[in-house]
Tab-separated table of N, CA and C in Angstrom:
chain	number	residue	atom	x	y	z
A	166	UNK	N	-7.084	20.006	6.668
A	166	UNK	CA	-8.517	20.077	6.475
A	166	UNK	C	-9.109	18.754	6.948
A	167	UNK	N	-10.010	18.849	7.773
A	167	UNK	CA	-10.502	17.977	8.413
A	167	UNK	C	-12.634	17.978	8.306
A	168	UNK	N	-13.055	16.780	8.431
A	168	UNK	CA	-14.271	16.678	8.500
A	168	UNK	C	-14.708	16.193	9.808
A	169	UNK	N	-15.727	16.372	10.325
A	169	UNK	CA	-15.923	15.873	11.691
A	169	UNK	C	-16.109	14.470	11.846
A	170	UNK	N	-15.745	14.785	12.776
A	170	UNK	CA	-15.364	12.686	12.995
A	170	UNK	C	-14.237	12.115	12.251
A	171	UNK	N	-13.477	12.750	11.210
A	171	UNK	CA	-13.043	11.972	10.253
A	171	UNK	C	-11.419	11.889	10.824
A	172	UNK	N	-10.874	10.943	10.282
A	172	UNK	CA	-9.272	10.979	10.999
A	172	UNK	C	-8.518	11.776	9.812
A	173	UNK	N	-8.315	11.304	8.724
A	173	UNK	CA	-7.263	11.600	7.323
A	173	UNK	C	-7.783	11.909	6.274
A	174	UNK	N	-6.865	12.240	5.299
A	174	UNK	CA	-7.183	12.712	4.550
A	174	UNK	C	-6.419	11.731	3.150
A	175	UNK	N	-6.441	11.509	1.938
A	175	UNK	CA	-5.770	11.279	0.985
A	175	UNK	C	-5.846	11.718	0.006
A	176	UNK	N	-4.816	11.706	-0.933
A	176	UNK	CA	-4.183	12.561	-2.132
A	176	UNK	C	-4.991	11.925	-3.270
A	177	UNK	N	-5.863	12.721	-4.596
A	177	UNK	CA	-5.925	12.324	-5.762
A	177	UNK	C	-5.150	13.217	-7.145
A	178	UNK	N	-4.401	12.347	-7.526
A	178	UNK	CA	-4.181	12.687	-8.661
A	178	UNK	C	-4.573	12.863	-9.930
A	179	UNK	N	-5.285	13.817	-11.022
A	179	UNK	CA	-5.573	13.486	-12.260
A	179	UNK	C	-4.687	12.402	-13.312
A	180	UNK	N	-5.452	11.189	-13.880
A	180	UNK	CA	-4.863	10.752	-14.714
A	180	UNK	C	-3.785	11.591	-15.662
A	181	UNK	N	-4.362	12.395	-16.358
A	181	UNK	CA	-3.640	13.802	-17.040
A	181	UNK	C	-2.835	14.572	-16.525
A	182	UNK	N	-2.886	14.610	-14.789
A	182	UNK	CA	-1.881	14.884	-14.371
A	182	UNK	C	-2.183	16.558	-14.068
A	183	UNK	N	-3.392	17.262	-14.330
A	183	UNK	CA	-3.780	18.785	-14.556
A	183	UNK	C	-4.093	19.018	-13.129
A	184	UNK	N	-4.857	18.157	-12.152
A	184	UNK	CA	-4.665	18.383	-10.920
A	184	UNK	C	-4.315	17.500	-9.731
A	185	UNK	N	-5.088	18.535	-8.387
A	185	UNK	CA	-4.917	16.920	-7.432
A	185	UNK	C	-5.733	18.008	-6.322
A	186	UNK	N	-6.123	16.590	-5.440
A	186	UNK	CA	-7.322	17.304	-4.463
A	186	UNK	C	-7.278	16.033	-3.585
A	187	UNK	N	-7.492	16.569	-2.285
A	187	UNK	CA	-7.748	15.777	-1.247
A	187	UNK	C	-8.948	15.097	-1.022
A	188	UNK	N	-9.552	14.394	-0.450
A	188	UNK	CA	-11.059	13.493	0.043
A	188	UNK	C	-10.403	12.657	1.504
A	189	UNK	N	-11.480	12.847	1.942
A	189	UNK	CA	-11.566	11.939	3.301
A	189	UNK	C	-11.150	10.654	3.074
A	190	UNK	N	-10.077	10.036	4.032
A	190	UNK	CA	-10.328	8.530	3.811
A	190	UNK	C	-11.143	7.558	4.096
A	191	UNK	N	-12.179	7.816	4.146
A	191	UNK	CA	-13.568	7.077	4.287
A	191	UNK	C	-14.591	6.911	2.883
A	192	UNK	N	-13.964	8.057	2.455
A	192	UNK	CA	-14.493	7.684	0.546
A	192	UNK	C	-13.808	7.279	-0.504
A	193	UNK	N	-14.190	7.445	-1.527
A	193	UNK	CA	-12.914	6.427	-2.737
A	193	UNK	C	-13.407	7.395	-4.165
A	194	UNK	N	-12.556	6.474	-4.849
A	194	UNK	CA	-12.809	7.360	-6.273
A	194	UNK	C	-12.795	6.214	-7.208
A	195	UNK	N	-13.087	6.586	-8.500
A	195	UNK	CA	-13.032	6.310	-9.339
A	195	UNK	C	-12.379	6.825	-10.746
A	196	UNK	N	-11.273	6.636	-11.522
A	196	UNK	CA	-11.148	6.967	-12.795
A	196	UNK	C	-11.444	6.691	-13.914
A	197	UNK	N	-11.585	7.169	-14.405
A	197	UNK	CA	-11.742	6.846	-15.782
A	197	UNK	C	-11.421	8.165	-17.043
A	198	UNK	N	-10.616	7.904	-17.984
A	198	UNK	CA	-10.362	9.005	-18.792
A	198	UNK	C	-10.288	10.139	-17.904
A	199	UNK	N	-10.820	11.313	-18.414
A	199	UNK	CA	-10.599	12.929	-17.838
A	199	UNK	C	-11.568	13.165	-16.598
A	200	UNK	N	-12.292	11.932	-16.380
A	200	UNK	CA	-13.394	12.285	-15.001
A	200	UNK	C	-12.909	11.126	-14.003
A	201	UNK	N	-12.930	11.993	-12.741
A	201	UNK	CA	-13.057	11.238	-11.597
A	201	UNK	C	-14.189	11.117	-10.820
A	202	UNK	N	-15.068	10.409	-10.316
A	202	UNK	CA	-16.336	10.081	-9.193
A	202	UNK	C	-15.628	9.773	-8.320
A	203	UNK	N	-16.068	10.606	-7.092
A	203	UNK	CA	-15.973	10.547	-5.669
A	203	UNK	C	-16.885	10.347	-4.431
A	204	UNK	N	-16.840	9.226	-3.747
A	204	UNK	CA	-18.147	9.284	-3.538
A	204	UNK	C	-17.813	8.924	-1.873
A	205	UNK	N	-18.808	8.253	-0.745
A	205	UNK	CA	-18.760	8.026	0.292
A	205	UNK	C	-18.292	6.190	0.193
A	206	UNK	N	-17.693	5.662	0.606
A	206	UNK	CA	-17.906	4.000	0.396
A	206	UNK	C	-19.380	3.701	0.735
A	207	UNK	N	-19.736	2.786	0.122
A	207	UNK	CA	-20.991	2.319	0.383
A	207	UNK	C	-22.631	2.849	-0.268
A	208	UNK	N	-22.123	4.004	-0.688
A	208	UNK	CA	-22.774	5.231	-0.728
A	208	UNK	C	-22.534	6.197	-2.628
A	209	UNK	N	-22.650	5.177	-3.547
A	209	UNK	CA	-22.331	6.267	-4.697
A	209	UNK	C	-23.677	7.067	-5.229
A	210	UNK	N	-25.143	7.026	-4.108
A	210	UNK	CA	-26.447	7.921	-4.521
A	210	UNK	C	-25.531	9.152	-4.486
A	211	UNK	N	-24.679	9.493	-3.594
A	211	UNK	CA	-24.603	11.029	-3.347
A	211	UNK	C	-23.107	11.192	-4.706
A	212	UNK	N	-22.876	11.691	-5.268
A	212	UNK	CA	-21.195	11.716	-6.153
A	212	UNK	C	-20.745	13.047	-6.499
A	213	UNK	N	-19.813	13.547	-6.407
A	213	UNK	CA	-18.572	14.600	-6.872
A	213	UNK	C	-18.404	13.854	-8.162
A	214	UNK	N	-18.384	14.407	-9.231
A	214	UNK	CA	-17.760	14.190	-10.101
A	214	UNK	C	-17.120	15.197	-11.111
A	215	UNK	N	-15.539	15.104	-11.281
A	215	UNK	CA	-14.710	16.247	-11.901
A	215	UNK	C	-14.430	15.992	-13.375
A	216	UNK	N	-14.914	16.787	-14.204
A	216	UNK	CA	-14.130	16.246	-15.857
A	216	UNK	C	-13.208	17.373	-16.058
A	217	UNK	N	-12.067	17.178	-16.886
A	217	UNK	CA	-10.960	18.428	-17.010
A	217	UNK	C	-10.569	18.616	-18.079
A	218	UNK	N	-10.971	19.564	-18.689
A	218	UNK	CA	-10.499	19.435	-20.373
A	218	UNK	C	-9.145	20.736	-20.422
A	219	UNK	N	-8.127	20.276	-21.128
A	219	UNK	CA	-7.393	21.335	-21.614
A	219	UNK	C	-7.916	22.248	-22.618
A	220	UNK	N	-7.431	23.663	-22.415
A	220	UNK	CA	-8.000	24.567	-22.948
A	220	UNK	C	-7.036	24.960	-23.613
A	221	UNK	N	-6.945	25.795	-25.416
A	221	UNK	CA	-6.126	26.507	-25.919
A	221	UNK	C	-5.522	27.984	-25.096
A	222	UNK	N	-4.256	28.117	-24.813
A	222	UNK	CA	-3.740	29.210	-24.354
A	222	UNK	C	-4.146	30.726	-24.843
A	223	UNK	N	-4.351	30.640	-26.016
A	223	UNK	CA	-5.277	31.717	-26.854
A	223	UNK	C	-7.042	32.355	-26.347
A	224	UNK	N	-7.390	31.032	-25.668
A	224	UNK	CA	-9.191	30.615	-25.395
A	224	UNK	C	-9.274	31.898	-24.439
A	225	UNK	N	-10.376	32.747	-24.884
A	225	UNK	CA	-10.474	33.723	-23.415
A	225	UNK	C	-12.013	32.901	-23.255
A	226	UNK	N	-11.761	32.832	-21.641
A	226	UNK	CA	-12.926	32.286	-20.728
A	226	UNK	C	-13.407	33.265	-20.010
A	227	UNK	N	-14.676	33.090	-20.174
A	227	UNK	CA	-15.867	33.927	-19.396
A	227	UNK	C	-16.485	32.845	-18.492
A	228	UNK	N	-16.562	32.187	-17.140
A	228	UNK	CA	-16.886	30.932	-16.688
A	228	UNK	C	-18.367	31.423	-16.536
A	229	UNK	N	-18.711	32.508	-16.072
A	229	UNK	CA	-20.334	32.836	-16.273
A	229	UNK	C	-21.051	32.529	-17.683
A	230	UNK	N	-20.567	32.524	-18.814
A	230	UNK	CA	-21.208	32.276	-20.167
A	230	UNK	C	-20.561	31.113	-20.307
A	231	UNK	N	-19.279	30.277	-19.954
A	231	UNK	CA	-19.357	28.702	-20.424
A	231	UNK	C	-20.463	27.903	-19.356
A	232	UNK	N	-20.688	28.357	-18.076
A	232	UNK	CA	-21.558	27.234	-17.260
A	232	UNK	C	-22.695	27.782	-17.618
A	233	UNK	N	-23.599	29.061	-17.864
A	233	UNK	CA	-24.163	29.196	-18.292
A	233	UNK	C	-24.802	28.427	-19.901
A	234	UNK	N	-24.258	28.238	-20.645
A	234	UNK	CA	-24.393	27.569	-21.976
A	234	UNK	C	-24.243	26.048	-21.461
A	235	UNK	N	-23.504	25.588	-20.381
A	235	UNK	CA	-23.886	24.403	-20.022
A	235	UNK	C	-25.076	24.237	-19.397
A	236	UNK	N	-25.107	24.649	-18.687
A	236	UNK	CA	-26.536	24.818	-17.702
A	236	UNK	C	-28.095	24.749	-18.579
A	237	UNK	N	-27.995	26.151	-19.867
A	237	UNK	CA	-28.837	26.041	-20.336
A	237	UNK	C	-29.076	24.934	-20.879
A	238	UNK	N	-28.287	23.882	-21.638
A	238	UNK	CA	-28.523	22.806	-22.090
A	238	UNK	C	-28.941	21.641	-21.527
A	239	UNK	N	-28.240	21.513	-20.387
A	239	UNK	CA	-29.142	20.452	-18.984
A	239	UNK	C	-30.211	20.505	-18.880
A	240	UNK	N	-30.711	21.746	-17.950
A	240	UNK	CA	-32.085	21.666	-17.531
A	240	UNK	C	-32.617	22.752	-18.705
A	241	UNK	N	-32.573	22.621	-19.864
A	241	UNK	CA	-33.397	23.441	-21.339
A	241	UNK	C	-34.120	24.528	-20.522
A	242	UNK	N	-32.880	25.423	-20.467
A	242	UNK	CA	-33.788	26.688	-20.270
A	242	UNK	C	-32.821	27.988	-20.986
A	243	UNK	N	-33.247	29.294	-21.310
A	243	UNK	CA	-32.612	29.991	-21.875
A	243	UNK	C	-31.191	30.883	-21.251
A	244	UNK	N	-29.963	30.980	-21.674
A	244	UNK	CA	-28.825	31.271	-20.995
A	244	UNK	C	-29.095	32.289	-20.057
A	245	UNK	N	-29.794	33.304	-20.699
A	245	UNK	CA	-30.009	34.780	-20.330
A	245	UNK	C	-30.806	34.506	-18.500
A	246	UNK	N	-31.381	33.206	-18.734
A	246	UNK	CA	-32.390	33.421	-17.361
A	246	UNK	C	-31.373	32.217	-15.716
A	247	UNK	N	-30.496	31.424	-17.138
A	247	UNK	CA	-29.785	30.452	-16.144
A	247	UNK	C	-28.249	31.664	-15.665
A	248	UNK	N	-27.944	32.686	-16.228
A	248	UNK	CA	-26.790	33.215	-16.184
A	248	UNK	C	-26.841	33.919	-14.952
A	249	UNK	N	-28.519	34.760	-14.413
A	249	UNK	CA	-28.881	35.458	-13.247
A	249	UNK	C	-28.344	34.582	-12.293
A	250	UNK	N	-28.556	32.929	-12.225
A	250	UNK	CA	-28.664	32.678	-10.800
A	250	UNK	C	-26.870	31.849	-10.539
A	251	UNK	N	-25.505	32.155	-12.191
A	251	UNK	CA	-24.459	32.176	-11.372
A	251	UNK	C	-23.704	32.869	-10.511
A	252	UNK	N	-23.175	32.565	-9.415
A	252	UNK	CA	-21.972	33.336	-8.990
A	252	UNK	C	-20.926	32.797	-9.242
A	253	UNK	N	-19.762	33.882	-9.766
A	253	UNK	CA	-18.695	33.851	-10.044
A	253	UNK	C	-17.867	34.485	-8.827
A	254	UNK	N	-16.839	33.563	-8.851
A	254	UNK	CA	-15.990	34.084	-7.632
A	254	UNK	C	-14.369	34.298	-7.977
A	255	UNK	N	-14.311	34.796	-8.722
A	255	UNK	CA	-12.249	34.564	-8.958
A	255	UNK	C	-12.203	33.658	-10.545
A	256	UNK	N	-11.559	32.764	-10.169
A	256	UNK	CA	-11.253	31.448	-11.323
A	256	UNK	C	-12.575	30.077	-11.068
A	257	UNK	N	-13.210	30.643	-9.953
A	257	UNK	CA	-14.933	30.072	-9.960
A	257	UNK	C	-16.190	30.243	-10.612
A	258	UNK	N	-16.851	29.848	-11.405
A	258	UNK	CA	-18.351	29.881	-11.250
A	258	UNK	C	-19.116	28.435	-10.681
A	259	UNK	N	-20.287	28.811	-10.143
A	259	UNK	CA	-21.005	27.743	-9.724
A	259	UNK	C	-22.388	27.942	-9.389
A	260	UNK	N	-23.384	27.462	-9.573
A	260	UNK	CA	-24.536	27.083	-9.473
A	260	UNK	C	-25.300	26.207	-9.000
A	261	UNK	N	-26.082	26.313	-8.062
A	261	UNK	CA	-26.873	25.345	-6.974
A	261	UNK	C	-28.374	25.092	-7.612
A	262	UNK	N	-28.949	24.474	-7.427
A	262	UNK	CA	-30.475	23.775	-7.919
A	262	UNK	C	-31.008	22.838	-7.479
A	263	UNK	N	-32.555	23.001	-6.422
A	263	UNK	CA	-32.622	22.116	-5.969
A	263	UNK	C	-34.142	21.717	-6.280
A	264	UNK	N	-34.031	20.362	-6.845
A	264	UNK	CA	-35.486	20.045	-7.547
A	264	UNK	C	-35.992	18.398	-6.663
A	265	UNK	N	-37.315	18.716	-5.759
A	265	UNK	CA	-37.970	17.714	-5.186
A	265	UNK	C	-37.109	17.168	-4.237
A	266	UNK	N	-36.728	15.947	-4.174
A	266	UNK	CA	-35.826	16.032	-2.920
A	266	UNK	C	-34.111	15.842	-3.399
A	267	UNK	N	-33.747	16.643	-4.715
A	267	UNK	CA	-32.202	16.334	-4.858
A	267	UNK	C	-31.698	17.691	-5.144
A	268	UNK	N	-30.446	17.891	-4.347
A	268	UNK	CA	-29.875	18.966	-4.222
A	268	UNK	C	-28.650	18.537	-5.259
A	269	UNK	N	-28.622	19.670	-6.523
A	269	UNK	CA	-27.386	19.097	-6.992
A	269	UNK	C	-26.562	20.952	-7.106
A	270	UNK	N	-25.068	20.661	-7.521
A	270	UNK	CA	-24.411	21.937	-7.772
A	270	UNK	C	-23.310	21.756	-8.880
A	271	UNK	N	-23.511	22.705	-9.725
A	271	UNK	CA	-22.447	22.666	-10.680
A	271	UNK	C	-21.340	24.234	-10.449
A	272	UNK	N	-20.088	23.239	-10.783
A	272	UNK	CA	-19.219	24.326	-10.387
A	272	UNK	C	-18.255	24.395	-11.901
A	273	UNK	N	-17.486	25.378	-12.259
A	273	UNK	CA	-16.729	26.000	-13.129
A	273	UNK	C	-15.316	26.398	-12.555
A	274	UNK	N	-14.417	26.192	-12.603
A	274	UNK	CA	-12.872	26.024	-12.580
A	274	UNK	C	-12.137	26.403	-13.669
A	275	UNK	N	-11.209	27.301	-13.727
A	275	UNK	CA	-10.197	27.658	-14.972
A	275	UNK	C	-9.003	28.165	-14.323
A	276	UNK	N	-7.965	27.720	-14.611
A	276	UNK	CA	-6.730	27.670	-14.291
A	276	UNK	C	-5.396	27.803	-15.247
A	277	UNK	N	-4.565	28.041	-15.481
A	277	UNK	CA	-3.338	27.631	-16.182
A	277	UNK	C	-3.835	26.719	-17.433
A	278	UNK	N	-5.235	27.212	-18.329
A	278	UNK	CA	-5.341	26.644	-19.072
A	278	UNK	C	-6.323	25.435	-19.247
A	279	UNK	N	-6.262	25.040	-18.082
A	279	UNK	CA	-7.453	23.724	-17.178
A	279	UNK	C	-8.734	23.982	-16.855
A	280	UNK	N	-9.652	23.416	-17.749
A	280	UNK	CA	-11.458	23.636	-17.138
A	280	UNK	C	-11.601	22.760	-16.802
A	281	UNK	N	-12.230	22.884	-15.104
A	281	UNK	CA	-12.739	21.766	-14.642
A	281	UNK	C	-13.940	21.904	-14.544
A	282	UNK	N	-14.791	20.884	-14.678
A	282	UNK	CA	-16.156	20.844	-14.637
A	282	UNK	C	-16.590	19.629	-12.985
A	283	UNK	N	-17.382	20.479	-12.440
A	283	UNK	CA	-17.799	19.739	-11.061
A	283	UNK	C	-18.841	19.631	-10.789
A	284	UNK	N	-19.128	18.548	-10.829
A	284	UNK	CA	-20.916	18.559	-10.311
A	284	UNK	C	-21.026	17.493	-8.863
A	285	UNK	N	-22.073	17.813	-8.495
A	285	UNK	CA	-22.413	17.696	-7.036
A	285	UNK	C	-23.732	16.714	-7.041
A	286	UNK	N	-24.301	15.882	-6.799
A	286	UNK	CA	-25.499	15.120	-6.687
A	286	UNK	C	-25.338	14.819	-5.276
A	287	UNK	N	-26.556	15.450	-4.562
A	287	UNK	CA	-27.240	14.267	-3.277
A	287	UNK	C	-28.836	14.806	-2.857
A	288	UNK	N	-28.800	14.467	-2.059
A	288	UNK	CA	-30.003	14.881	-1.159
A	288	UNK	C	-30.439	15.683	-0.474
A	289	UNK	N	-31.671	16.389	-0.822
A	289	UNK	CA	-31.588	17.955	-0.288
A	289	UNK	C	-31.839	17.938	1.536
A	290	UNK	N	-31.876	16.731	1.976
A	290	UNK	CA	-32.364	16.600	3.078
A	290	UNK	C	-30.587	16.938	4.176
A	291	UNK	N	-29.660	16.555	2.980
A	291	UNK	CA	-28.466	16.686	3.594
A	291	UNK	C	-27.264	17.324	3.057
A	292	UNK	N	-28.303	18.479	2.327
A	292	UNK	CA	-27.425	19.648	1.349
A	292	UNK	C	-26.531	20.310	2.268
A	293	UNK	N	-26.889	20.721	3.887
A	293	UNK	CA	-26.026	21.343	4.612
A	293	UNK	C	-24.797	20.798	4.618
A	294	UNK	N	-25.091	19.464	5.367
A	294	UNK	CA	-23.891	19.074	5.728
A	294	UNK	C	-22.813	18.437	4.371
A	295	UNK	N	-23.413	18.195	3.736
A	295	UNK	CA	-23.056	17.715	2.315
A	295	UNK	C	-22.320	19.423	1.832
A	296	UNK	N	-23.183	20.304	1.809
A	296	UNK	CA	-22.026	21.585	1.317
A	296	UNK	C	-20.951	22.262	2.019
A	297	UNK	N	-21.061	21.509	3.065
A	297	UNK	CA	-19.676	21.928	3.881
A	297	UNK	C	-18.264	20.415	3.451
A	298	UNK	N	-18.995	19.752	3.220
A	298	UNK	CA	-17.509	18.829	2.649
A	298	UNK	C	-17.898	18.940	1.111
A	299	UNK	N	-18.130	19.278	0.596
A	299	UNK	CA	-18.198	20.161	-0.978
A	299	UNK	C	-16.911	21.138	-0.994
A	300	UNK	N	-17.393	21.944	-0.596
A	300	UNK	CA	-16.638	23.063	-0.594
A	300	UNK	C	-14.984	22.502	-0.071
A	301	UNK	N	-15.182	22.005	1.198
A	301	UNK	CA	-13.669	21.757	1.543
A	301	UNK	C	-13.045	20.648	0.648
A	302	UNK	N	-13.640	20.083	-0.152
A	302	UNK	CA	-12.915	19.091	-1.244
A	302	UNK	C	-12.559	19.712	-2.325
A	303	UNK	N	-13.305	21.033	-2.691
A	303	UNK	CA	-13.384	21.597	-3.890
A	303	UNK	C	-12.164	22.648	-3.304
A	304	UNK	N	-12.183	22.889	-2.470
A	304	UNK	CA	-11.194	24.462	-2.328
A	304	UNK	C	-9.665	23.223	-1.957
A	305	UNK	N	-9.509	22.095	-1.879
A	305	UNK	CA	-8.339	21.694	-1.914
A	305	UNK	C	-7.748	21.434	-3.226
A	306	UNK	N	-8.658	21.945	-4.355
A	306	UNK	CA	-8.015	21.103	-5.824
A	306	UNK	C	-6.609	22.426	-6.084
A	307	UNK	N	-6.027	21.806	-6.499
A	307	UNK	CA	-4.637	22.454	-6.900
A	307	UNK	C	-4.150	22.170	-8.251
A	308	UNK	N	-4.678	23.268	-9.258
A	308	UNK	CA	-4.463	22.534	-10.581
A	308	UNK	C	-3.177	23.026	-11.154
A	309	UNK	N	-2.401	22.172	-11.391
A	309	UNK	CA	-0.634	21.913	-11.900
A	309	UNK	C	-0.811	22.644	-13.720
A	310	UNK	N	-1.809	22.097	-14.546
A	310	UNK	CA	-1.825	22.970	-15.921
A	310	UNK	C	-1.801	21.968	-16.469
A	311	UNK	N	-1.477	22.231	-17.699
A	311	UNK	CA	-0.953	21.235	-18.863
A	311	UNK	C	0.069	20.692	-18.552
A	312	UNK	N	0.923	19.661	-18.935
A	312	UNK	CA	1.968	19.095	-19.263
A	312	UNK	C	2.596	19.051	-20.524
């Protein structure tokens, strides 16, 4: 997986160890506890940022009603009206919103037990090109589970 112009690629690992995902080597990260920020060097206006909580093996997930109930609580609006505008795709949900000039996206992940939570901040002026290395950062995560 490649970005234009870009030469390589490098490996991130979760502290926890639940996943791992590629980024360009032209950007960097940050850890801390269960979240990583990913950003461009030079550049942390625009950020990826992943939090990963383990989930009970018992937990049944609906990712349309957990990002939903997140969502509603962000931007205070009622579940029923934030739930219309997710799509769910597989072990995906995610949601796009774009207010004045910032394009942000929240995404939903469940795996082997693993919720990842992803959000997206930049500029709607460069949501295109910005959602094409979204997506290819996000479709490289490979989540390993619990330990």
């Amino acid at each position: 997986m490649q970005f234009p112009g870009q030469t390589g690629m490098k490996k991130i690992i979760s502290k926890a160890g639940y996943y791992e995902l590629m980024i360009p080597d032209e950007w960097t990260f940050e850890q801390e506890g269960n979240i990583i920020s990913i950003f461009r060097e030079n550049d942390s206006a625009e950020a990826l940022q992943i939090s990963s909580f383990a989930v009970s093996k018992d937990y049944q997930m609906d990712l349309r009603q957990e990002l939903a109930e997140y969502m509603a609580e962000k931007i205070t609006k009622r579940i029923e009206d934030v739930e219309k505008d997710i799509i769910v795709n597989g072990s995906v949900a995610f949601i796009r919103l774009i207010e004045a000039e910032t394009y942000r996206e929240y995404r939903m992940m469940f795996e082997k037990n693993v919720l990842l939570l992803i959000t997206w901040n930049g500029n709607y002026r460069d949501a295109a090109a910005d959602q094409h290395q979204l997506s290819a950062i996000t479709n490289s995560i490979r989540i390993s589970g619990i330990h």
